[in-house]
Coordinates of C-alpha atoms in Angstrom, one line a residue:
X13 CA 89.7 61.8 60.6
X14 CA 86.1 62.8 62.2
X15 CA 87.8 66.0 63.7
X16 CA 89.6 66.8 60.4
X17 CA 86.1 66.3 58.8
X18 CA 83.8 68.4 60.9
X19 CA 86.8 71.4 60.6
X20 CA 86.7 71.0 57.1
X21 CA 82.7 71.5 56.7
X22 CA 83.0 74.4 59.0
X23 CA 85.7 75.9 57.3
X24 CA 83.8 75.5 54.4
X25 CA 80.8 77.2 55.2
X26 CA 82.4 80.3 57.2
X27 CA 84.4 81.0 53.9
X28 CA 81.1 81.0 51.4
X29 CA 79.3 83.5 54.0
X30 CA 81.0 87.2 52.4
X31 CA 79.9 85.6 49.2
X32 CA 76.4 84.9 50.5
X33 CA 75.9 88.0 52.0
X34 CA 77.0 90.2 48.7
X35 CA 74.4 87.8 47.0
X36 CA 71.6 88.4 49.4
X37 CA 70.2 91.4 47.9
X38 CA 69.8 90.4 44.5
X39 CA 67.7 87.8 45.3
X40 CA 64.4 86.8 46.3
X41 CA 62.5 87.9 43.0
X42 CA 60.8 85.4 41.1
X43 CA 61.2 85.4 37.2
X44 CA 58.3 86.6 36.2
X45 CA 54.8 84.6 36.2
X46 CA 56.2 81.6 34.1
X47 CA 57.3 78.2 35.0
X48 CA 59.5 78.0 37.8
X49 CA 62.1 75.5 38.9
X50 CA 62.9 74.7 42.7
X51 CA 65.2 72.4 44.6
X52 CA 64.2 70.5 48.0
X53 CA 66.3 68.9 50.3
X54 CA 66.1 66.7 53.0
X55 CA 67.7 63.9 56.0
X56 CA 66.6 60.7 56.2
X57 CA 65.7 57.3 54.5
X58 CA 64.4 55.7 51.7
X59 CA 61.0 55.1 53.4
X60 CA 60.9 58.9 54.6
X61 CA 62.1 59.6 50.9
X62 CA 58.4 57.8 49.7
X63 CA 56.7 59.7 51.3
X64 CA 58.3 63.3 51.0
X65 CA 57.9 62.5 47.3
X66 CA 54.4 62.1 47.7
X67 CA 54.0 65.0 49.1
X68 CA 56.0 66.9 46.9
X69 CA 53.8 65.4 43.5
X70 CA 50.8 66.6 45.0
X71 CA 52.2 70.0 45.5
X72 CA 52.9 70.0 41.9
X73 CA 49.6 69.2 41.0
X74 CA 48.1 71.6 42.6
X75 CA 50.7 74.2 41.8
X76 CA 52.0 73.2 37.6
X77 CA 53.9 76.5 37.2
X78 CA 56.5 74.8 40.0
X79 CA 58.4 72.0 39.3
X80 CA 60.1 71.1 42.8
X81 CA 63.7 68.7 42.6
X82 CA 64.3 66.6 45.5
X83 CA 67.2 65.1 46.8
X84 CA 67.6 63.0 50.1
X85 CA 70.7 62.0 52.6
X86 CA 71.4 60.5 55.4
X87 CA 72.1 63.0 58.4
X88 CA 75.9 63.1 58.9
X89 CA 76.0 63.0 54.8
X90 CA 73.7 66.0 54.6
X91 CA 75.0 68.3 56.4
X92 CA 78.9 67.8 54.9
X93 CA 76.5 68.2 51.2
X94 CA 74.6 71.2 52.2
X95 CA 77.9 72.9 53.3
X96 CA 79.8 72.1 50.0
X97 CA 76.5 73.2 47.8
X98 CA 76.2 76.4 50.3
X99 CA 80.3 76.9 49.4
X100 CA 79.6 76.6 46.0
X101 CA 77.1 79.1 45.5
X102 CA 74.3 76.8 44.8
X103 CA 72.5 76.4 48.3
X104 CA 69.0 74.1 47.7
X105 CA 66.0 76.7 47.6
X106 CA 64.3 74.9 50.4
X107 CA 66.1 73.0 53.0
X108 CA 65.4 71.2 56.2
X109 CA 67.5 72.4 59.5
X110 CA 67.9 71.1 62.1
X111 CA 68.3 72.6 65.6
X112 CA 71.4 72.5 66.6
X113 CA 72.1 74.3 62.8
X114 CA 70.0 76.9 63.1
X115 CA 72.1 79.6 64.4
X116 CA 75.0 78.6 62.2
X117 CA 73.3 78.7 58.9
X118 CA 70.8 81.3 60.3
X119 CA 73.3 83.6 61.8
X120 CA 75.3 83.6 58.9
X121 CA 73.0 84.6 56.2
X122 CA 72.3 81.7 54.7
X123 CA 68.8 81.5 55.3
X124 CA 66.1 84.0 54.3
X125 CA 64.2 86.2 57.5
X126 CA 60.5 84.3 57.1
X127 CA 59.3 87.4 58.7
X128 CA 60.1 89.2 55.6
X129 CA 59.1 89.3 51.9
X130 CA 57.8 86.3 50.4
X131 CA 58.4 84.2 53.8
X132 CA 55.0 86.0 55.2
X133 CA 52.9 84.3 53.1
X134 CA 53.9 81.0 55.2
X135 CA 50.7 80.8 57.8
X136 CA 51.6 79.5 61.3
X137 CA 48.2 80.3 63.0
X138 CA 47.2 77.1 63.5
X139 CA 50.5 76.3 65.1
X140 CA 51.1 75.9 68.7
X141 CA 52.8 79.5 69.4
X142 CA 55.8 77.6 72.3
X143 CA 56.6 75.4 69.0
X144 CA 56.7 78.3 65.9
X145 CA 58.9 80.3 68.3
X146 CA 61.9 77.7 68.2
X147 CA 62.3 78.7 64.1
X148 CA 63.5 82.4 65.2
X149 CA 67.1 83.3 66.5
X150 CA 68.1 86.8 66.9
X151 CA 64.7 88.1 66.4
X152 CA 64.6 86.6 62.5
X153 CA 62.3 83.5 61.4
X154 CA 65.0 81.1 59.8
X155 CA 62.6 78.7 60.0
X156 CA 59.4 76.8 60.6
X157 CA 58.8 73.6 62.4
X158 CA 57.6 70.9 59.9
X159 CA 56.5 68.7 63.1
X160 CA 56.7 68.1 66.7
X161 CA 58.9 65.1 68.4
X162 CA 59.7 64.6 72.1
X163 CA 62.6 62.9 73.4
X164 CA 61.8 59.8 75.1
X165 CA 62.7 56.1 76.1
X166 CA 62.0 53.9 73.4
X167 CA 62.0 50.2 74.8
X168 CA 61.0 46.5 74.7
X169 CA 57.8 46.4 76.6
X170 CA 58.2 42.5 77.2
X171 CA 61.7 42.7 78.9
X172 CA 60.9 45.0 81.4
X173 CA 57.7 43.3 82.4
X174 CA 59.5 40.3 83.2
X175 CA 62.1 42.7 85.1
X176 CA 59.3 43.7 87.2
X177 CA 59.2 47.3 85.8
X178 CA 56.6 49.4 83.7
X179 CA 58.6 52.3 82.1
X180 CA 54.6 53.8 80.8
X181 CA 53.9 54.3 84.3
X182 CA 57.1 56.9 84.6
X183 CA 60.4 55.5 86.5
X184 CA 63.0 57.3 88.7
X185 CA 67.0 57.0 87.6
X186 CA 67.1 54.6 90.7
X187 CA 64.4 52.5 89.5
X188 CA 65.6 52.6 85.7
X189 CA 69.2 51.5 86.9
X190 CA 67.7 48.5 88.7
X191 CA 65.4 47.3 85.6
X192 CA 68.1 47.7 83.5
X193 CA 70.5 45.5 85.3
X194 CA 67.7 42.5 85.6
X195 CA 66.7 42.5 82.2
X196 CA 70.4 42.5 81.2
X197 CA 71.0 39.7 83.8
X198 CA 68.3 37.5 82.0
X199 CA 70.6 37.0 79.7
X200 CA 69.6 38.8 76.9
X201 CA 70.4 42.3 75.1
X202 CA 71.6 44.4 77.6
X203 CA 69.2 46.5 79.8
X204 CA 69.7 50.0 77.7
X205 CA 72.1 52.0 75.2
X206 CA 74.8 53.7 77.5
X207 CA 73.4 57.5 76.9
X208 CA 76.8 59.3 78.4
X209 CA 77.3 60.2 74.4
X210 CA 74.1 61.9 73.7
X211 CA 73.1 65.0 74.0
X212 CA 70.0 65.2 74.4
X213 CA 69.8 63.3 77.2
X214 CA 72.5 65.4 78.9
X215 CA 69.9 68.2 78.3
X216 CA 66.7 66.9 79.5
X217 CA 68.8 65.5 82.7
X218 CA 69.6 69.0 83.3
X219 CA 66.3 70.6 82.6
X220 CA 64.8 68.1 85.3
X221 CA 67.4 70.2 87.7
X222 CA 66.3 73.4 86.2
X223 CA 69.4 74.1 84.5
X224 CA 70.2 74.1 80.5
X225 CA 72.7 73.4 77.8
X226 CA 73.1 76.6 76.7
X227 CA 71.9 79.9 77.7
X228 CA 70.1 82.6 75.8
X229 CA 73.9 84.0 75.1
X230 CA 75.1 81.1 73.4
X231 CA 77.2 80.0 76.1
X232 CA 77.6 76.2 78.6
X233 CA 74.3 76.7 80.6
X234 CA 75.9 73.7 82.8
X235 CA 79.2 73.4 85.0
X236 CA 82.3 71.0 85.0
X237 CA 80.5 69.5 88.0
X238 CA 77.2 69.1 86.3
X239 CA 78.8 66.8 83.7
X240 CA 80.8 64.9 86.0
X241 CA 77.7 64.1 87.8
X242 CA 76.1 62.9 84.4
X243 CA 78.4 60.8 83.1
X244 CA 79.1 59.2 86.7
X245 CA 75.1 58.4 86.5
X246 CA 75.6 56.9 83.1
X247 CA 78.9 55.0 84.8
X248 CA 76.3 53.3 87.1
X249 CA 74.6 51.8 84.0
X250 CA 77.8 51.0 82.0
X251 CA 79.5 49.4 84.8
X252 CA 77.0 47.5 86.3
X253 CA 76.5 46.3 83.1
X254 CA 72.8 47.3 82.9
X255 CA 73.8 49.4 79.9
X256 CA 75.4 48.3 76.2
X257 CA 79.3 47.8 76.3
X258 CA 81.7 50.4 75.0
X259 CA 82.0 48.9 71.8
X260 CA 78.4 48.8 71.0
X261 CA 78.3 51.9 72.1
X262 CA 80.6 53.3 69.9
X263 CA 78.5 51.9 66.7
X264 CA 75.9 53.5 67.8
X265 CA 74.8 56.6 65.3
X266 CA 71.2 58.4 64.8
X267 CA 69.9 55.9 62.5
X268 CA 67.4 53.6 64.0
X269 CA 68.3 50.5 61.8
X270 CA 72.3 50.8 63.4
X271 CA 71.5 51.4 67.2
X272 CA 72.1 49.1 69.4
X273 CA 68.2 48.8 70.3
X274 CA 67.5 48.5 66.2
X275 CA 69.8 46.1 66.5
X276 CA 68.9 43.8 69.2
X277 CA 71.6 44.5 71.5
X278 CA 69.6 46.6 73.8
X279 CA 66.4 46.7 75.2
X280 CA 65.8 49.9 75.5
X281 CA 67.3 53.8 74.3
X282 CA 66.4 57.2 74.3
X283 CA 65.8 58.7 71.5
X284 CA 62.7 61.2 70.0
X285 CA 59.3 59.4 70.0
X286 CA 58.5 59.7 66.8
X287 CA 60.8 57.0 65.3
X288 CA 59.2 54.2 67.7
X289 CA 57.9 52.8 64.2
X290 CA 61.3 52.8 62.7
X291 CA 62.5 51.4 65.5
X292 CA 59.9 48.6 66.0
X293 CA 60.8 47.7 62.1
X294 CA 64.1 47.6 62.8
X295 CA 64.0 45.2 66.5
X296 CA 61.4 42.9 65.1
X297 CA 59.7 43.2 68.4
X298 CA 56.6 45.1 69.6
X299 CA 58.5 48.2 71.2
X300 CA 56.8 51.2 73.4
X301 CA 57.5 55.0 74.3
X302 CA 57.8 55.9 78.0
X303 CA 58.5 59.2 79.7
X304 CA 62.0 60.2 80.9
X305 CA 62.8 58.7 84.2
X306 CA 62.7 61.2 86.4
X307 CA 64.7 62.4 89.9
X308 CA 63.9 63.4 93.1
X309 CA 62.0 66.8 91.5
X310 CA 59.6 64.6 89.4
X311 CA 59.7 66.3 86.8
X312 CA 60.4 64.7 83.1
X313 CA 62.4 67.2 81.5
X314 CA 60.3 66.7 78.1
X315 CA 59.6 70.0 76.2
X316 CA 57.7 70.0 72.5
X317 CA 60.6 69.9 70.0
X318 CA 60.5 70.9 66.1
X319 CA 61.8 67.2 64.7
X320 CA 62.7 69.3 61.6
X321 CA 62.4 72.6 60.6
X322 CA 61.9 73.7 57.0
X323 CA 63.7 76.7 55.7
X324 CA 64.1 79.2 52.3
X325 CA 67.6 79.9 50.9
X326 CA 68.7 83.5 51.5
X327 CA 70.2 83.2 47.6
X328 CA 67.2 81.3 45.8
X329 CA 66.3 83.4 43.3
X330 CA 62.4 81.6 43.6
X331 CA 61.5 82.7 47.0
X332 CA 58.2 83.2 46.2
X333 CA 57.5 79.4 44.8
X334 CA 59.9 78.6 47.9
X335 CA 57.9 79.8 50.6
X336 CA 55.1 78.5 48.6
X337 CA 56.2 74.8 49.1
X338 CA 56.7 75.3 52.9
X339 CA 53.3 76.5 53.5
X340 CA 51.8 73.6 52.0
X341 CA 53.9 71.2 53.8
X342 CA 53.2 72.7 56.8
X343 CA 49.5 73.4 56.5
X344 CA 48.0 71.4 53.8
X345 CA 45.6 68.1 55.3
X346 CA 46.4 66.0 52.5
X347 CA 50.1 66.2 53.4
X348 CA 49.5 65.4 57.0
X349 CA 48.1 62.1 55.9
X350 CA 50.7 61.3 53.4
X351 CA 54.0 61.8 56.2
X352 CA 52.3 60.8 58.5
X353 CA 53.9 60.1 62.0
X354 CA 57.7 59.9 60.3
X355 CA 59.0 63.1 61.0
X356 CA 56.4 63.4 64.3
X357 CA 53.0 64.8 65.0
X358 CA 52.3 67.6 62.4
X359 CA 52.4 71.3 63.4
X360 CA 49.0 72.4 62.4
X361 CA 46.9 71.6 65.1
X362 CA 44.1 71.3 63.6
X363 CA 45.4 69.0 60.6
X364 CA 47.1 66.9 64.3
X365 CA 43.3 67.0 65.6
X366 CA 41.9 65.0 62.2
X367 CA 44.9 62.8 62.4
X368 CA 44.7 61.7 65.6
X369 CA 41.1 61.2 65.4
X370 CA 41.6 58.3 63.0
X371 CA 45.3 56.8 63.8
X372 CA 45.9 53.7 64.6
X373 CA 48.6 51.4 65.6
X374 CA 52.3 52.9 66.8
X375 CA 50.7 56.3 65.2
X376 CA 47.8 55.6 67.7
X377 CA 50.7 55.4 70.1
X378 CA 52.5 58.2 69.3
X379 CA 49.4 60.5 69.5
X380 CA 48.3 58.8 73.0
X381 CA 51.5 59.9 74.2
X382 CA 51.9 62.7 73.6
X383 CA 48.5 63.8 74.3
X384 CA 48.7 62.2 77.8
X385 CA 52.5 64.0 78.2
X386 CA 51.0 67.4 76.3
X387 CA 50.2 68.9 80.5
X388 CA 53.8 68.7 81.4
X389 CA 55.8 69.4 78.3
X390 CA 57.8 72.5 79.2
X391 CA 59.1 75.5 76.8
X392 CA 61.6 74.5 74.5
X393 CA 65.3 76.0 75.1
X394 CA 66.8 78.6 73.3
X395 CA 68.1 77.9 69.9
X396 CA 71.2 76.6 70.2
X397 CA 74.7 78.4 69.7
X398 CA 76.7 78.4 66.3
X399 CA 79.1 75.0 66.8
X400 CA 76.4 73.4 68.7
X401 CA 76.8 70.5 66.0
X402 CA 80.0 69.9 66.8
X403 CA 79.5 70.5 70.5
X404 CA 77.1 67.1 69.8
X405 CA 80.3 65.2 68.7
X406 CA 82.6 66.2 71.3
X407 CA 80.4 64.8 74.0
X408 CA 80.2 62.0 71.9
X409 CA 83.3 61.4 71.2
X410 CA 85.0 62.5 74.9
X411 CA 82.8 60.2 76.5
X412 CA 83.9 57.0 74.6
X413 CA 87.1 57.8 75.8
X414 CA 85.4 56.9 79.4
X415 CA 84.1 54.4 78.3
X416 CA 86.5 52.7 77.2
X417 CA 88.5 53.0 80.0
X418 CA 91.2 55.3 78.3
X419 CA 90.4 58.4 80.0
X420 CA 88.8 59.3 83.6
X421 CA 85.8 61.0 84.3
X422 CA 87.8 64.0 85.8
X423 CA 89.9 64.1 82.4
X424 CA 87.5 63.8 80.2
X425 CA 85.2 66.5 81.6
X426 CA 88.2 68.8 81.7
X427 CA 88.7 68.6 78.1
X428 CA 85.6 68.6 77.1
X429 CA 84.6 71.7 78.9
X430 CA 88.2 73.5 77.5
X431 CA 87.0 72.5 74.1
X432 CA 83.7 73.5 74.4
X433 CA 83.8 76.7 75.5
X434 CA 86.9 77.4 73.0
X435 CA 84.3 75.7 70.3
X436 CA 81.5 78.5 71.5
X437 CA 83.6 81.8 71.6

């Protein structure tokens, strides 16, 4: 039913793309100097929802000609919405992206060139250069990073100390495997989420080894033999039972509140710094980030990430007011302290600087760590391929096969490296 799913919201959006296209040149004209009307769009929860919205009502004040409508969804639910809107001819005016979605709605004309027309009114001067670069693909700014995020290991501080290990202090995989098994050998949650499903783990393990998901061509920057070694390192974990069981692992989905560290079941999971807070609400516990472990290189893998991008329909009909709204959520210092840490640390560095200055708690955190990591972040990789999304879910979904014993290593890396590469042609 997933499979059938995911087809269908591809599908979907490769069909609408001749009608895009055709509709891309009368567009882009605001209606004159009156009122204008706009849509926004965005992942996430009810608390992110709070504060977008706040956001958004001081835009209006300081902008009355543009009334802005929001909308909100979780992230699988957004993306199947955004395709059927973008299908029926009535994509949102601005829209977040994310990464691994750039180069599908990008590539295909469903996004406005930010480089172009009204989109050059959108400052990124005060942005780091490494981080504005991610929003191009093919030469054309699809987009802009709204904030910066780092992946990371997200875990319970308390358990680990009583393992006799301090993930702050940086760990190797050895070292990890070990802490993992004592703290789940104490007899509580289970040392760490099994991460053979995600992603981006699978990428930062291969950056530490100077390799990549995907090259600049859109094609497997990693081998068969890569990927058996990765899930073979996550099989250590797994089976010595230092990671979560295949069935927990299975629940587990982006949402902080259902992992199995938001749930208690773990003690610790990588995921991207930013939602420590929304994890710590979630465990009930006092949580902390730490740094990758790391192999025999050293290094951590970590590069600055856009969290979430913010981009302009290539068919609004209000680019002008569009591009408008991005600038201010990117730039304005009011904004900054209404989001917040949520989405990450904010892309204007000097609206970051003034933040920082004054945060305190897990925001305090956040900004400690990534100030202290900020020496050894690398460049981020090339945008990812169209079908990288469902790339994401194929791993995901091959390696609970593993994991639940109903397919071999060997197997499953043969057929997800068949479908892969048939996924990316």
């Amino acid at each position: 039913m997933r499979r059938t799913r995911e087809r269908r919201t591809l599908v979907a959006l490769a069909a609408v793309v001749p009608l895009l296209l055709t509709g891309v040149a009368a567009c882009g004209s605001d209606s004159g100097g009156g009122d204008v009307t706009i849509t926004f769009v965005w992942w996430g929860s009810d608390g992110r929802a709070t504060l977008t919205k706040k956001a958004v009502e001081l835009f209006q004040q300081k902008n009355p000609k543009i009334k802005v409508q929001t909308s909100f969804s979780a992230y699988a639910a957004y993306w199947e919405k955004l395709a059927t809107q973008t299908a029926g001819g009535r994509p949102p005016d601005v829209l977040n992206v994310d990464t691994r979605y750039l180069a599908e709605y990008g590539g295909r004309g469903v996004l406005a060139d930010l480089n172009e027309g009204a989109g050059k009114s959108i400052s990124l001067a005060d942005v780091n250069p490494e981080l504005a670069a991610t929003g191009v693909y093919q030469g054309k700014r699809y987009a802009v990073p709204w904030a910066q995020n780092t992946p990371a290991m997200l875990y319970d501080p308390a358990a680990f100390t009583a393992a006799g290990a301090d993930p702050a202090k940086g760990l190797t995989w050895d070292q990890y495997a070990e802490a993992t098994q004592k703290v789940s050998a104490a007899g509580g949650a289970r040392g760490t989420t099994d991460f053979g499903i995600l992603d981006t783990t699978l990428e930062i393990w291969l950056r530490q080894q100077d390799k990549q998901f995907y090259t600049p061509e859109g094609k497997l920057g990693f081998t068969a033999d890569d990927l058996r070694r990765y899930w073979q390192l996550a099989g250590r974990f797994r089976e010595s039972k230092g990671a979560s069981a295949a069935d927990v692992t299975a629940s587990y989905n982006t949402s902080p509140e259902q992992s199995p560290l938001g749930k208690k079941l773990t003690s610790s999971e990588f995921a991207y710094d930013n939602l420590l807070p929304a994890y710590q609400k979630a465990n009930g516990k006092p949580l902390n980030v730490a740094p990758y472990p790391t192999g025999g290189g050293g290094s951590t893998g970590q590069y600055r990430r856009p969290s979430m991008f913010l981009s302009v329909s290539a068919r609004s009909r209000q680019q002008e007011a569009a591009a408008k709204l991005v600038d201010f959520l990117v730039n304005d210092p009011e904004v900054g302290k209404i989001v917040g840490t949520d989405r990450g640390l904010a892309p204007n560095l000097k609206v970051r600087a003034q933040l920082a200055s004054s945060a305190k708690g897990a925001d305090k955190t956040l900004y400690d760590y990534e100030a202290a990591l900020e020496p050894k972040l690398g460049a981020a990789p090339p945008v990812p391929p169209k079908g990288a999304g469902a790339i994401q879910k194929l791993l995901q979904r091959t390696y609970e096969e593993v994991a639940f014993g109903r397919m071999s290593v060997d197997d499953a890396v043969n057929r997800f490296m068949s479908e892969a590469e048939k996924g990316l042609q």
